[in-house]
């Protein structure tokens, strides 16, 4: 049994993690802590992996504290800059336990991670590529961070393969062609009823490839979280690992 | 048998019309004329309906000539302004034959015409609506005329129903939200391999309606052309009629 | 203000109705009753429209009781046979209040009702038509009642238009072509993560029309329920009305 | 310049290959032969790679003849059994030129080959998976060979990962659930207007991944054919290679 402690257990994501851990046959819940609780109760003696889903302003301190106590951590909170990631690296280098591991992912939805990965693999083989992301209308940024990342990954793969720019004879446009990210057109749809969706379209003469990831509910992040917990628990991932694709067999 | 003459018979569309007429059990081809041929051979004595698919610079003169000879005309050439349509109306008022009819359609693809019509009908019942059109990358204008028309029709139907503007909390955007046409966001994708496609997305809390029209090939216009020919041949449509939706039982 | 009482207020659907009524600016909640509560408190003196969302075994008695008290009723419970509908008709004929109205709908999702309606309108204009429905894997029946209804409506519209059977040269098949309902092929997909979705595909040479309704959540039924409440409250719908399409302006 | 000879140059596929070779900046056409022509004119002295697109009854003899003349061959004709492939292997072992190569692919559409590959990679991470293929109604077999292959590949990947069977509580069904191939449900749609399309659907609680390949026209096979020609021309692929995925960098 993998003993899991959840930090941010009353939050929107954390409460799902508690449920998911309770529902997993190979896991048992150690501590479910939230803001104000003392993290120092979480130790290697009672916890194999801690899962941290709090807020950007609290996550760095939480993870550093857990490292100092010798606990492996799966982190789902966003807001990680290169500088913050460096601090985690330094802390791990001086961690009390050998082979200590921290895993951070900007997106735990397996479908989204796979779509991004497949887009990168497919990009060299198509003359055209565009990205359409669709979200609920309460989202404040457009396009989504995931769509930006996908467009940049496609652009990089095309450059590496020596492809010409995507063909586009548009001469008059009032903005319908979307935002051009690194040469790739990105479109953002906002629609009541939707949650978080991304569609990658690629085309050659006579053919099209479409890769679409739909996240209908944040419960979709749980298989990715449990996968990361299992990977850290089985060992062999000492140090800092970023991105769920690192734990998928692709 | 409906006797059909084709004007512009060697063009991309006209050659398909000739084939379609030859393949229709209830029609026979009278004349297949092209640039330089004398239109005056087409008369009520040999032709029930003429189909005109030429170029914007020639179409007005062709149609006026056919009206003067007493022939009903189905027109697929684009470029009709209100002023040009008025000239047709005047000519029909002084036409030699009673109940003479001219039919002009900007789009003969039944799927596109239906998608446009259904978008208008559905619009009053959804909080959100956006339009995505997708075309081959050689197209010079964006968005397509069809997408503009659909967006305007949706906007009008929403106004008539007293709906509030579509919800959109976007605060930062570099252009990914597309072109706003009459309050409706319109996105244009250009992809090698595609021909002409339109997708209308509507959403309420918990639900989405999608209406999509794909035109893979200009042969898709033929059922609409034959339908218009049959409608004029059966009579009862004297004067000028614009838009294939007028001939659909909706 | 429309005064609304909810019967089945603690059920999965009823609790959403209570919330929706509380959130509607033109409505106020009169009574929220559940199993065991006394329906006789609901009268024309305190309630304009009652909404009944209970279970098939209770709904007939509930609606008959509400009719006897002179209250208009919107019914969302399923399981209505022709015989049961007849009993409602008889009860309404002898109702205490003039112009009393009952509205029953098998599906309150506006997107699904519109998709069904549009499929019927489009059917005469396409050579091919198939229906694909997609649901969560806990559903016990396949295909869905909605898909069956859509296929039958398409088949009827094709017959009325004198269309030939859909083209299909399949000579060897181990079952992949799905269930043939009245000449129309129906396919049922069961996928974890989905809720209730239907896609209608129609095709002619060179073109395709796709109409898709997605219900992600039962909250999608609320706009339809509120619409029916408003229609009964404004009057003019005396007697029994079945089907939300009757209240849409199509 | 890669010197390319085409065998079956007047056929539906071969004529496209001739055009594609003529349009490629790094290739020049050596011979364009068809039924009745003498293959012995094609030699290493004038041809780097021969492309064979004929008919199943002729392809084996053609390829054996080309091997005997010391020419590398890209084969697009279908109908290859294990026994026929063995004959090619034997012939290559005794080929006149060192490092001689033959490449055979059942499908040259890059989008279809990638969809199949991505389906296999994604399969271990989803609770549910189904395959929907859509083709023109003149197709005689259902489901398509590609869909069968994809379903089998998904099933194998699920077994290798130790997954449980896909969840399905269906209790009553008249055939709508499709054909079960190795535990995976496969659905075949036949629609006028379509050509060859495949959609792979995978789902977990709260999320869906969709991978779709559309082949609108046989011209879509040309990038795959040219890719294979370039791979053989650059050397390093001695012997028999089967499947375009072997030449993609995945």
GROMACS .gro file of C-alpha atoms in nm, chain B residues 5-249:
model
  245
  255UNK     CA    1  -2.947   2.506  -7.143
  256UNK     CA    2  -2.618   2.577  -6.971
  257UNK     CA    3  -2.435   2.908  -7.010
  258UNK     CA    4  -2.070   2.883  -6.907
  259UNK     CA    5  -2.069   2.513  -6.995
  260UNK     CA    6  -1.692   2.478  -7.010
  261UNK     CA    7  -1.625   2.643  -6.676
  262UNK     CA    8  -1.547   2.460  -6.352
  263UNK     CA    9  -1.906   2.478  -6.231
  264UNK     CA   10  -2.078   2.476  -6.569
  265UNK     CA   11  -1.915   2.153  -6.679
  266UNK     CA   12  -2.050   1.987  -6.365
  267UNK     CA   13  -2.395   2.127  -6.443
  268UNK     CA   14  -2.383   1.974  -6.791
  269UNK     CA   15  -2.295   1.637  -6.639
  270UNK     CA   16  -2.564   1.669  -6.373
  271UNK     CA   17  -2.832   1.755  -6.629
  272UNK     CA   18  -2.725   1.463  -6.846
  273UNK     CA   19  -2.746   1.237  -6.542
  274UNK     CA   20  -3.093   1.354  -6.430
  275UNK     CA   21  -3.377   1.132  -6.547
  276UNK     CA   22  -3.624   1.420  -6.568
  277UNK     CA   23  -3.398   1.659  -6.766
  278UNK     CA   24  -3.241   1.687  -7.108
  279UNK     CA   25  -2.967   1.919  -7.225
  280UNK     CA   26  -3.071   2.176  -7.487
  281UNK     CA   27  -2.763   2.397  -7.541
  282UNK     CA   28  -2.425   2.399  -7.371
  283UNK     CA   29  -2.277   2.742  -7.449
  284UNK     CA   30  -1.962   2.913  -7.336
  285UNK     CA   31  -1.783   3.248  -7.378
  286UNK     CA   32  -1.812   3.368  -7.739
  287UNK     CA   33  -2.122   3.160  -7.816
  288UNK     CA   34  -2.441   3.336  -7.921
  289UNK     CA   35  -2.700   3.324  -7.639
  290UNK     CA   36  -2.983   3.413  -7.873
  291UNK     CA   37  -3.022   3.049  -7.978
  292UNK     CA   38  -3.173   2.985  -7.632
  293UNK     CA   39  -3.547   3.043  -7.658
  294UNK     CA   40  -3.866   2.922  -7.484
  295UNK     CA   41  -3.915   2.697  -7.786
  296UNK     CA   42  -3.614   2.482  -7.696
  297UNK     CA   43  -3.535   2.561  -7.332
  298UNK     CA   44  -3.744   2.554  -7.014
  299UNK     CA   45  -3.468   2.677  -6.782
  300UNK     CA   46  -3.122   2.821  -6.848
  301UNK     CA   47  -2.846   2.777  -6.589
  302UNK     CA   48  -2.590   3.058  -6.585
  303UNK     CA   49  -2.250   2.990  -6.423
  304UNK     CA   50  -1.999   3.231  -6.572
  305UNK     CA   51  -1.803   3.518  -6.414
  306UNK     CA   52  -1.916   3.831  -6.223
  307UNK     CA   53  -1.822   4.058  -6.514
  308UNK     CA   54  -2.043   3.871  -6.763
  309UNK     CA   55  -2.337   3.747  -6.561
  310UNK     CA   56  -2.556   4.059  -6.557
  311UNK     CA   57  -2.555   4.095  -6.936
  312UNK     CA   58  -2.615   3.723  -6.983
  313UNK     CA   59  -2.914   3.717  -6.752
  314UNK     CA   60  -3.065   4.033  -6.904
  315UNK     CA   61  -3.029   3.880  -7.250
  316UNK     CA   62  -3.197   3.555  -7.142
  317UNK     CA   63  -3.483   3.748  -6.978
  318UNK     CA   64  -3.533   3.945  -7.300
  319UNK     CA   65  -3.564   3.617  -7.488
  320UNK     CA   66  -3.833   3.493  -7.248
  321UNK     CA   67  -3.628   3.227  -7.076
  322UNK     CA   68  -3.631   3.143  -6.701
  323UNK     CA   69  -3.283   3.152  -6.548
  324UNK     CA   70  -3.107   2.985  -6.253
  325UNK     CA   71  -2.795   3.191  -6.170
  326UNK     CA   72  -2.497   3.057  -5.977
  327UNK     CA   73  -2.242   3.327  -6.060
  328UNK     CA   74  -2.155   3.549  -5.763
  329UNK     CA   75  -2.099   3.923  -5.737
  330UNK     CA   76  -2.462   4.038  -5.719
  331UNK     CA   77  -2.508   4.379  -5.556
  332UNK     CA   78  -2.842   4.534  -5.461
  333UNK     CA   79  -2.812   4.760  -5.765
  334UNK     CA   80  -2.761   4.468  -6.001
  335UNK     CA   81  -3.050   4.280  -5.843
  336UNK     CA   82  -3.266   4.587  -5.902
  337UNK     CA   83  -3.179   4.577  -6.273
  338UNK     CA   84  -3.301   4.218  -6.288
  339UNK     CA   85  -3.625   4.319  -6.117
  340UNK     CA   86  -3.685   4.596  -6.372
  341UNK     CA   87  -3.609   4.362  -6.661
  342UNK     CA   88  -3.846   4.097  -6.527
  343UNK     CA   89  -4.123   4.357  -6.496
  344UNK     CA   90  -4.095   4.415  -6.871
  345UNK     CA   91  -4.027   4.054  -6.966
  346UNK     CA   92  -4.184   3.918  -7.287
  347UNK     CA   93  -4.335   3.609  -7.122
  348UNK     CA   94  -4.584   3.618  -6.834
  349UNK     CA   95  -4.467   3.471  -6.501
  350UNK     CA   96  -4.104   3.475  -6.605
  351UNK     CA   97  -3.867   3.375  -6.324
  352UNK     CA   98  -3.505   3.432  -6.225
  353UNK     CA   99  -3.344   3.254  -5.932
  354UNK     CA  100  -3.008   3.366  -5.787
  355UNK     CA  101  -2.825   3.188  -5.505
  356UNK     CA  102  -2.494   3.286  -5.343
  357UNK     CA  103  -2.450   2.926  -5.230
  358UNK     CA  104  -2.599   2.611  -5.384
  359UNK     CA  105  -2.460   2.367  -5.125
  360UNK     CA  106  -2.767   2.236  -4.947
  361UNK     CA  107  -2.572   2.150  -4.633
  362UNK     CA  108  -2.441   2.508  -4.606
  363UNK     CA  109  -2.783   2.659  -4.669
  364UNK     CA  110  -2.941   2.433  -4.407
  365UNK     CA  111  -2.665   2.502  -4.153
  366UNK     CA  112  -2.724   2.874  -4.195
  367UNK     CA  113  -3.099   2.831  -4.155
  368UNK     CA  114  -3.071   2.605  -3.849
  369UNK     CA  115  -2.824   2.845  -3.686
  370UNK     CA  116  -3.083   3.120  -3.716
  371UNK     CA  117  -3.359   2.901  -3.572
  372UNK     CA  118  -3.146   2.781  -3.280
  373UNK     CA  119  -2.988   3.114  -3.191
  374UNK     CA  120  -3.263   3.244  -2.958
  375UNK     CA  121  -3.224   2.942  -2.730
  376UNK     CA  122  -2.853   2.959  -2.643
  377UNK     CA  123  -2.651   3.187  -2.420
  378UNK     CA  124  -2.335   3.150  -2.632
  379UNK     CA  125  -2.272   3.124  -3.007
  380UNK     CA  126  -1.957   3.130  -3.220
  381UNK     CA  127  -1.877   3.046  -3.581
  382UNK     CA  128  -1.569   2.860  -3.708
  383UNK     CA  129  -1.511   2.836  -4.082
  384UNK     CA  130  -1.236   2.623  -4.235
  385UNK     CA  131  -1.108   2.649  -4.593
  386UNK     CA  132  -0.815   2.561  -4.819
  387UNK     CA  133  -0.518   2.800  -4.781
  388UNK     CA  134  -0.554   2.950  -5.130
  389UNK     CA  135  -0.864   3.143  -5.029
  390UNK     CA  136  -0.789   3.517  -5.025
  391UNK     CA  137  -1.065   3.648  -4.799
  392UNK     CA  138  -1.123   3.567  -4.433
  393UNK     CA  139  -1.371   3.502  -4.295
  394UNK     CA  140  -1.581   3.351  -4.575
  395UNK     CA  141  -1.890   3.531  -4.697
  396UNK     CA  142  -2.098   3.240  -4.572
  397UNK     CA  143  -1.955   3.269  -4.219
  398UNK     CA  144  -2.017   3.643  -4.216
  399UNK     CA  145  -2.375   3.583  -4.322
  400UNK     CA  146  -2.426   3.314  -4.059
  401UNK     CA  147  -2.284   3.535  -3.783
  402UNK     CA  148  -2.508   3.823  -3.886
  403UNK     CA  149  -2.812   3.596  -3.896
  404UNK     CA  150  -2.734   3.463  -3.548
  405UNK     CA  151  -2.688   3.817  -3.416
  406UNK     CA  152  -3.017   3.929  -3.565
  407UNK     CA  153  -3.205   3.630  -3.420
  408UNK     CA  154  -3.054   3.700  -3.076
  409UNK     CA  155  -3.155   4.067  -3.094
  410UNK     CA  156  -3.508   3.974  -3.202
  411UNK     CA  157  -3.532   3.742  -2.902
  412UNK     CA  158  -3.399   4.008  -2.666
  413UNK     CA  159  -3.091   3.808  -2.560
  414UNK     CA  160  -2.804   3.965  -2.370
  415UNK     CA  161  -2.460   3.974  -2.538
  416UNK     CA  162  -2.268   3.646  -2.536
  417UNK     CA  163  -2.076   3.597  -2.208
  418UNK     CA  164  -1.699   3.651  -2.234
  419UNK     CA  165  -1.466   3.731  -1.946
  420UNK     CA  166  -1.151   3.740  -2.159
  421UNK     CA  167  -0.917   4.005  -2.020
  422UNK     CA  168  -0.595   3.935  -2.203
  423UNK     CA  169  -0.584   3.824  -2.564
  424UNK     CA  170  -0.343   3.869  -2.853
  425UNK     CA  171  -0.601   3.804  -3.121
  426UNK     CA  172  -0.700   3.444  -3.056
  427UNK     CA  173  -1.065   3.535  -2.994
  428UNK     CA  174  -1.113   3.604  -3.364
  429UNK     CA  175  -1.318   3.864  -3.546
  430UNK     CA  176  -1.630   4.001  -3.379
  431UNK     CA  177  -1.910   4.027  -3.633
  432UNK     CA  178  -2.216   4.197  -3.494
  433UNK     CA  179  -2.126   4.066  -3.147
  434UNK     CA  180  -2.055   3.709  -3.263
  435UNK     CA  181  -1.696   3.578  -3.266
  436UNK     CA  182  -1.592   3.432  -3.602
  437UNK     CA  183  -1.278   3.219  -3.650
  438UNK     CA  184  -1.118   3.126  -3.983
  439UNK     CA  185  -0.893   2.820  -4.018
  440UNK     CA  186  -0.685   2.768  -4.336
  441UNK     CA  187  -0.561   2.414  -4.384
  442UNK     CA  188  -0.420   2.230  -4.685
  443UNK     CA  189  -0.649   1.938  -4.764
  444UNK     CA  190  -0.972   2.117  -4.676
  445UNK     CA  191  -1.220   2.267  -4.920
  446UNK     CA  192  -1.507   2.471  -4.762
  447UNK     CA  193  -1.646   2.395  -4.416
  448UNK     CA  194  -1.844   2.581  -4.151
  449UNK     CA  195  -1.915   2.493  -3.790
  450UNK     CA  196  -2.166   2.677  -3.572
  451UNK     CA  197  -2.124   2.624  -3.197
  452UNK     CA  198  -2.393   2.715  -2.945
  453UNK     CA  199  -2.390   2.658  -2.572
  454UNK     CA  200  -2.594   2.676  -2.254
  455UNK     CA  201  -2.494   2.560  -1.907
  456UNK     CA  202  -2.435   2.186  -1.944
  457UNK     CA  203  -2.510   2.155  -2.315
  458UNK     CA  204  -2.380   2.229  -2.664
  459UNK     CA  205  -2.533   2.227  -3.010
  460UNK     CA  206  -2.302   2.194  -3.310
  461UNK     CA  207  -2.411   2.236  -3.670
  462UNK     CA  208  -2.149   2.163  -3.932
  463UNK     CA  209  -2.155   2.181  -4.311
  464UNK     CA  210  -1.873   2.026  -4.514
  465UNK     CA  211  -1.834   2.089  -4.884
  466UNK     CA  212  -1.564   1.853  -5.005
  467UNK     CA  213  -1.609   1.920  -5.375
  468UNK     CA  214  -1.798   2.157  -5.601
  469UNK     CA  215  -2.008   1.862  -5.714
  470UNK     CA  216  -2.192   1.926  -5.387
  471UNK     CA  217  -2.361   2.224  -5.553
  472UNK     CA  218  -2.537   2.009  -5.814
  473UNK     CA  219  -2.835   1.885  -5.607
  474UNK     CA  220  -2.912   2.249  -5.525
  475UNK     CA  221  -2.885   2.354  -5.889
  476UNK     CA  222  -3.113   2.073  -6.006
  477UNK     CA  223  -3.360   2.155  -5.728
  478UNK     CA  224  -3.376   2.518  -5.846
  479UNK     CA  225  -3.420   2.409  -6.208
  480UNK     CA  226  -3.712   2.186  -6.108
  481UNK     CA  227  -3.872   2.462  -5.901
  482UNK     CA  228  -3.863   2.709  -6.191
  483UNK     CA  229  -3.985   2.443  -6.434
  484UNK     CA  230  -4.285   2.358  -6.220
  485UNK     CA  231  -4.382   2.729  -6.222
  486UNK     CA  232  -4.527   2.943  -5.948
  487UNK     CA  233  -4.206   3.132  -5.881
  488UNK     CA  234  -4.250   3.431  -6.111
  489UNK     CA  235  -4.018   3.725  -6.050
  490UNK     CA  236  -3.682   3.729  -5.875
  491UNK     CA  237  -3.607   3.480  -5.596
  492UNK     CA  238  -3.279   3.498  -5.402
  493UNK     CA  239  -3.142   3.218  -5.182
  494UNK     CA  240  -3.179   2.842  -5.197
  495UNK     CA  241  -3.355   2.837  -4.858
  496UNK     CA  242  -3.656   2.985  -5.040
  497UNK     CA  243  -3.691   2.657  -5.230
  498UNK     CA  244  -3.643   2.426  -4.930
  499UNK     CA  245  -3.940   2.312  -4.727
   0.00000   0.00000   0.00000
